[in-house]
PDB file of N, CA and C in Angstrom:
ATOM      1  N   UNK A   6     -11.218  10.556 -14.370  1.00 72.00           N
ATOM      2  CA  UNK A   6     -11.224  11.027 -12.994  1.00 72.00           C
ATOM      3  C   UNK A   6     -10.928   9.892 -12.023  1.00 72.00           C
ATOM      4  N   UNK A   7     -11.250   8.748 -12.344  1.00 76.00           N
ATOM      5  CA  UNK A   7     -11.093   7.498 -11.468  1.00 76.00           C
ATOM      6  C   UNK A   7      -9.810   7.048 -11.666  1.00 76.00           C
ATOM      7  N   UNK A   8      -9.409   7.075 -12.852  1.00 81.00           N
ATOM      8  CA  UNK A   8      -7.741   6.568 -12.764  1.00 81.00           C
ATOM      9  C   UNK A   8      -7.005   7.613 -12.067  1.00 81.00           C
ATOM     10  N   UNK A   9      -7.202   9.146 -11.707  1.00 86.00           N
ATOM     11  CA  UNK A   9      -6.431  10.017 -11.221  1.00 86.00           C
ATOM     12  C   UNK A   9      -6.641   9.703  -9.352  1.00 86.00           C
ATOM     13  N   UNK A  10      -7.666   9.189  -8.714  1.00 87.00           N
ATOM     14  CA  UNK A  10      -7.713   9.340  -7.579  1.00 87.00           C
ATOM     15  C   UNK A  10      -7.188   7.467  -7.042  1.00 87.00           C
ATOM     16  N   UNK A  11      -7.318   6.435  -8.224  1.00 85.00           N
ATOM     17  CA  UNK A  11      -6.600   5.307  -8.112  1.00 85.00           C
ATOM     18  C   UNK A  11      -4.740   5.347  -7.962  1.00 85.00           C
ATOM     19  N   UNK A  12      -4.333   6.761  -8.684  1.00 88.00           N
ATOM     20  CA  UNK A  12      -3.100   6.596  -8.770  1.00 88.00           C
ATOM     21  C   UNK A  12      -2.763   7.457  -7.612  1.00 88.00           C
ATOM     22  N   UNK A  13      -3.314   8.288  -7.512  1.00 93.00           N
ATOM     23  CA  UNK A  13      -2.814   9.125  -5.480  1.00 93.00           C
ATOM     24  C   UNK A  13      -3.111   8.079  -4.613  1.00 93.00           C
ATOM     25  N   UNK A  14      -4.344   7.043  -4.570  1.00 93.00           N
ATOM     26  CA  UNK A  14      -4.383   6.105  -3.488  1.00 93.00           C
ATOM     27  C   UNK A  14      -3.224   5.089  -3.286  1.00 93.00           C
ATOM     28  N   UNK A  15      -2.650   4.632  -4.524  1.00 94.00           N
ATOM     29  CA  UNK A  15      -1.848   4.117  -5.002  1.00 94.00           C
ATOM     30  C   UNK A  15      -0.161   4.283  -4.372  1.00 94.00           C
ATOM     31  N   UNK A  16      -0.551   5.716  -5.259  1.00 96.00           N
ATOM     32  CA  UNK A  16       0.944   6.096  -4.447  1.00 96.00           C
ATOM     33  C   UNK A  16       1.020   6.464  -2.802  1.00 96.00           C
ATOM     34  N   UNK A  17      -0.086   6.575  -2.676  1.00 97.00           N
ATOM     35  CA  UNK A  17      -0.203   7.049  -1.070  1.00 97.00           C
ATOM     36  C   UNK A  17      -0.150   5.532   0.035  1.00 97.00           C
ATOM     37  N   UNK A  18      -0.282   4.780  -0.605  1.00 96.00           N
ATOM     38  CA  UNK A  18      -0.381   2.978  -0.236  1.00 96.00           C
ATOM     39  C   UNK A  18       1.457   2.649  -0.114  1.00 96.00           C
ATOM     40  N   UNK A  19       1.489   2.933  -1.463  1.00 97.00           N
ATOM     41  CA  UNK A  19       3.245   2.421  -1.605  1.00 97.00           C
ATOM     42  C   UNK A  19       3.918   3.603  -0.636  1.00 97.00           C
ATOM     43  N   UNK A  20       4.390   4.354  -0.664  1.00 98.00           N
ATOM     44  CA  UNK A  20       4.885   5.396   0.323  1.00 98.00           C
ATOM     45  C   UNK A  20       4.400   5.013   1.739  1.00 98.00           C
ATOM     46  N   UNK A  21       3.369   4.790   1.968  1.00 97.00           N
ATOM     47  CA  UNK A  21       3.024   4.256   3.006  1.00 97.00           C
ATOM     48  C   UNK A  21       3.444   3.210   3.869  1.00 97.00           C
ATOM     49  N   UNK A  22       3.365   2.145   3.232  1.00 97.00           N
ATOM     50  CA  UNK A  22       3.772   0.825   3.236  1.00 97.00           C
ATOM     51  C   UNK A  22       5.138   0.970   3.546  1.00 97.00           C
ATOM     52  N   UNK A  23       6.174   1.810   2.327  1.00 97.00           N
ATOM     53  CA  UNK A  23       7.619   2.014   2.715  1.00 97.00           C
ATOM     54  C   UNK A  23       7.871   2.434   4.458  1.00 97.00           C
ATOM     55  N   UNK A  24       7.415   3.653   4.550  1.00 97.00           N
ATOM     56  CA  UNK A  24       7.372   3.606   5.849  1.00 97.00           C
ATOM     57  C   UNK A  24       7.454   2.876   6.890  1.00 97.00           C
ATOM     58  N   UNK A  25       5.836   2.220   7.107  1.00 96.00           N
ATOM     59  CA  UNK A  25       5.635   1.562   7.753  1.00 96.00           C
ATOM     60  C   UNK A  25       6.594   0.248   8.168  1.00 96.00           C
ATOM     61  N   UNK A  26       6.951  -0.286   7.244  1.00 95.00           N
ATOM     62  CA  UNK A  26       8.263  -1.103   6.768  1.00 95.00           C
ATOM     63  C   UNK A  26       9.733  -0.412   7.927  1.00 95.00           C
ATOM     64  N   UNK A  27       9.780   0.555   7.379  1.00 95.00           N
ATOM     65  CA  UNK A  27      11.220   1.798   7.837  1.00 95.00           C
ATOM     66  C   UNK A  27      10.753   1.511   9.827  1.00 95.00           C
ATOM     67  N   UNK A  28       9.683   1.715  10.047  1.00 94.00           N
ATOM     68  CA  UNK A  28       9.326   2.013  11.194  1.00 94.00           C
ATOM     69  C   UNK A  28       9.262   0.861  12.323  1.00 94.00           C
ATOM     70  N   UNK A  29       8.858  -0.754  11.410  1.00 93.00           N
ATOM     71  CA  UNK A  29       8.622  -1.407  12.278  1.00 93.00           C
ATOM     72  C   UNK A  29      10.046  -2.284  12.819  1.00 93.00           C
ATOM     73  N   UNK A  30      11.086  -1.866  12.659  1.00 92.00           N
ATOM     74  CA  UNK A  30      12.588  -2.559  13.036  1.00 92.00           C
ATOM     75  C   UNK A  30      12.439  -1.588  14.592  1.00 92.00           C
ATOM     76  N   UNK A  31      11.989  -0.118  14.310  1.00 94.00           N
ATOM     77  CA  UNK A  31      12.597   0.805  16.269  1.00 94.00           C
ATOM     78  C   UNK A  31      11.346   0.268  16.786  1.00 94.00           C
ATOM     79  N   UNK A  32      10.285  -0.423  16.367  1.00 91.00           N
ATOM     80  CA  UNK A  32       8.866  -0.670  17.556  1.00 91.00           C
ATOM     81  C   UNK A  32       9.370  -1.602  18.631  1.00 91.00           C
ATOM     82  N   UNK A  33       9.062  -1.027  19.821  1.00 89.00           N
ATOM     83  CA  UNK A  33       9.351  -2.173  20.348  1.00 89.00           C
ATOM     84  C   UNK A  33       8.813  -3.637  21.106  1.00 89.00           C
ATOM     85  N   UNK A  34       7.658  -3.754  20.568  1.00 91.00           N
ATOM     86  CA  UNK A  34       6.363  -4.585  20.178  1.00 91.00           C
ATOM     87  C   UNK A  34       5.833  -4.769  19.049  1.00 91.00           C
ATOM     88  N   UNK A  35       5.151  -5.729  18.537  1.00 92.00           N
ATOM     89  CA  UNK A  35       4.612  -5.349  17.324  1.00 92.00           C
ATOM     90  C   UNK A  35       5.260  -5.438  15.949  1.00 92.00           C
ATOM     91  N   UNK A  36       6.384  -5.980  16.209  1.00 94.00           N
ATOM     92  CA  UNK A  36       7.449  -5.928  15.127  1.00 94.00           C
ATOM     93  C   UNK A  36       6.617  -5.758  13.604  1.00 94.00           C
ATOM     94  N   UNK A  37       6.266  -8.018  13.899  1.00 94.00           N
ATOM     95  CA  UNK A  37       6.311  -8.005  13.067  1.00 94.00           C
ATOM     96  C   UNK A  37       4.774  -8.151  12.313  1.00 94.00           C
ATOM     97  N   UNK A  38       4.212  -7.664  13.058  1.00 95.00           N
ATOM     98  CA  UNK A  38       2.424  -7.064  12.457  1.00 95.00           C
ATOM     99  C   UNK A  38       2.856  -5.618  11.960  1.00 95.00           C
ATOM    100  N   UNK A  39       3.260  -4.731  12.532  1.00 96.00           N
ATOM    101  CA  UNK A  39       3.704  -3.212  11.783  1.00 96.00           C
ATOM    102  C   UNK A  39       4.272  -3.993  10.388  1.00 96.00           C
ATOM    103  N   UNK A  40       5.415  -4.727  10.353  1.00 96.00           N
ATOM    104  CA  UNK A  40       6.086  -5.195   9.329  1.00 96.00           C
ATOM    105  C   UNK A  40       4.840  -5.669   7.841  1.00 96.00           C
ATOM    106  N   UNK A  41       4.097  -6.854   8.176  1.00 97.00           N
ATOM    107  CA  UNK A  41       3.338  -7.616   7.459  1.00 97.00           C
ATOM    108  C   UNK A  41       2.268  -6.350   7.028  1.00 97.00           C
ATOM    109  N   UNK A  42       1.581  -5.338   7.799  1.00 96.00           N
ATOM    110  CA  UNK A  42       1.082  -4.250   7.426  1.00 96.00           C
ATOM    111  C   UNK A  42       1.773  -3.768   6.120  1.00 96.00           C
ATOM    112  N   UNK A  43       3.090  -2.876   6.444  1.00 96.00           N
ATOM    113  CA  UNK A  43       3.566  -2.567   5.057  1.00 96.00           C
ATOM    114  C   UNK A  43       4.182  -3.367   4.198  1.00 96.00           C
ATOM    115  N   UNK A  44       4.379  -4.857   4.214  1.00 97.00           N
ATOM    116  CA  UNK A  44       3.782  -5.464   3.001  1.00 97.00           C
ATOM    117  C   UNK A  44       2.717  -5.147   2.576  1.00 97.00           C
ATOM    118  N   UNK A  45       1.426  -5.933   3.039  1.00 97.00           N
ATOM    119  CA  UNK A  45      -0.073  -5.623   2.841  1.00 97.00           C
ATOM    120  C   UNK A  45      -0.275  -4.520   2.412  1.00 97.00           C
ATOM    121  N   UNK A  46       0.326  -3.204   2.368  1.00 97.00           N
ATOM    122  CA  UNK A  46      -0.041  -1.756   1.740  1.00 97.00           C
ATOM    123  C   UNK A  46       0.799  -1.787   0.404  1.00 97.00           C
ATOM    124  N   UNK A  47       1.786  -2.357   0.277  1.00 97.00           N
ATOM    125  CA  UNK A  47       2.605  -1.842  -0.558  1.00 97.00           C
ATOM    126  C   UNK A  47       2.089  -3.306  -1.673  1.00 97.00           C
ATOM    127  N   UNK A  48       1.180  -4.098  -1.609  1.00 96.00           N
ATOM    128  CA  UNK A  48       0.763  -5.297  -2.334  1.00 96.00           C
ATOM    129  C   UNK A  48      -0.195  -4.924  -2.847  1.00 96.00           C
ATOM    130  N   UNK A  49      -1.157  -3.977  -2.011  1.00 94.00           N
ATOM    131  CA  UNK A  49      -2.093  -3.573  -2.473  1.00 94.00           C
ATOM    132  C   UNK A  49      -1.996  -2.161  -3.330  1.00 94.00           C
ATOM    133  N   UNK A  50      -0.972  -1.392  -3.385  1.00 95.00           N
ATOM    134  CA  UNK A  50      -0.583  -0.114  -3.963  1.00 95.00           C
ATOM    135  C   UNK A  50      -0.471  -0.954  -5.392  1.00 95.00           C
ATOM    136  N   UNK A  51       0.173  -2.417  -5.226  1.00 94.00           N
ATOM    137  CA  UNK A  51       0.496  -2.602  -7.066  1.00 94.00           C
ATOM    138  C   UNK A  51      -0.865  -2.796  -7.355  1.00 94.00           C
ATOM    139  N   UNK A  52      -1.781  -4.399  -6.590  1.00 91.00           N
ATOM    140  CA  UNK A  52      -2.869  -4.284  -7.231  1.00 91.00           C
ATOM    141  C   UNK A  52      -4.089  -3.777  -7.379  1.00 91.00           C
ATOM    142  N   UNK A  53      -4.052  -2.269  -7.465  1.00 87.00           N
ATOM    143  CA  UNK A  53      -4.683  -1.771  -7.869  1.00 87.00           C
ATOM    144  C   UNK A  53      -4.769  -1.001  -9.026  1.00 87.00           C
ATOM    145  N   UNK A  54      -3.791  -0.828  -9.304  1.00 85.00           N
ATOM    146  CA  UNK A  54      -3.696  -0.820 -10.856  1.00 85.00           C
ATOM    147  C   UNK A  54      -3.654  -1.685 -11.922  1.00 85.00           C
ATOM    148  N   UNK A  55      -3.063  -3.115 -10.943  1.00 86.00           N
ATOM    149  CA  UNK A  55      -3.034  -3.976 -11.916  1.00 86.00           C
ATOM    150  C   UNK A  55      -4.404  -4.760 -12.160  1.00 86.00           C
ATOM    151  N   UNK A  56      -4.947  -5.014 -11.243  1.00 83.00           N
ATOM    152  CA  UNK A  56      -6.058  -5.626 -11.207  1.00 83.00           C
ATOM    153  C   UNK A  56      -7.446  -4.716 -11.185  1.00 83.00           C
ATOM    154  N   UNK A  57      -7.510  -3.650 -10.608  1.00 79.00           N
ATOM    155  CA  UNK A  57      -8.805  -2.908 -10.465  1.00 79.00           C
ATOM    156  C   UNK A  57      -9.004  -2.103 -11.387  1.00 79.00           C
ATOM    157  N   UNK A  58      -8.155  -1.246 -11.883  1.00 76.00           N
ATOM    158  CA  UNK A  58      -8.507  -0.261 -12.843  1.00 76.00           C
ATOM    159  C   UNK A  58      -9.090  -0.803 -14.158  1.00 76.00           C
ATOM    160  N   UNK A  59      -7.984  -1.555 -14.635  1.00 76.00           N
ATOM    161  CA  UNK A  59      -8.906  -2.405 -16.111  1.00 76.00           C
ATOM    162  C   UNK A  59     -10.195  -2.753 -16.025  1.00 76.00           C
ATOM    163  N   UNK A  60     -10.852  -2.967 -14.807  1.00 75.00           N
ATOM    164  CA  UNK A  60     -12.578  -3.108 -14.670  1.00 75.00           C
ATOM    165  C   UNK A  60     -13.417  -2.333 -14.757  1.00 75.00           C
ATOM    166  N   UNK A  61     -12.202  -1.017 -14.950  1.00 71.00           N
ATOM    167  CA  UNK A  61     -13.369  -0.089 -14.829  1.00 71.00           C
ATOM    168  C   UNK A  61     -13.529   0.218 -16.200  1.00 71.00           C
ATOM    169  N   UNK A  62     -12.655   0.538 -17.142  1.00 65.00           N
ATOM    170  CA  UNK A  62     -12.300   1.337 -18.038  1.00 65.00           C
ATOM    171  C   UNK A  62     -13.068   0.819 -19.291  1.00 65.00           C
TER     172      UNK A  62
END
């Protein structure tokens, strides 16, 4: 049950992140904190599978 709600957070992080990414070039403030955000989501979408789940299991 925990690996199923790690992998929707997961994917909901990376999709996210893409976005956020897509979005922060039309802001017209904020560039590049919107930007470093979807890094930061889409870094954390990998490690969490890579790093968190094996602790649990």
């Amino acid at each position: 049950m925990r690996t199923g709600i790690a992998v929707i957070i997961s994917f909901v992080l990376f999709v996210g992140g893409i976005v956020v990414l897509g979005y922060a070039t039309t802001l017209p403030a904020w560039q590049g904190l919107a930007f470093f955000g979807g890094i930061v989501c889409i870094a954390l979408s990998i490690a969490i599978p890579v790093h968190v789940l094996p602790k649990f299991d």
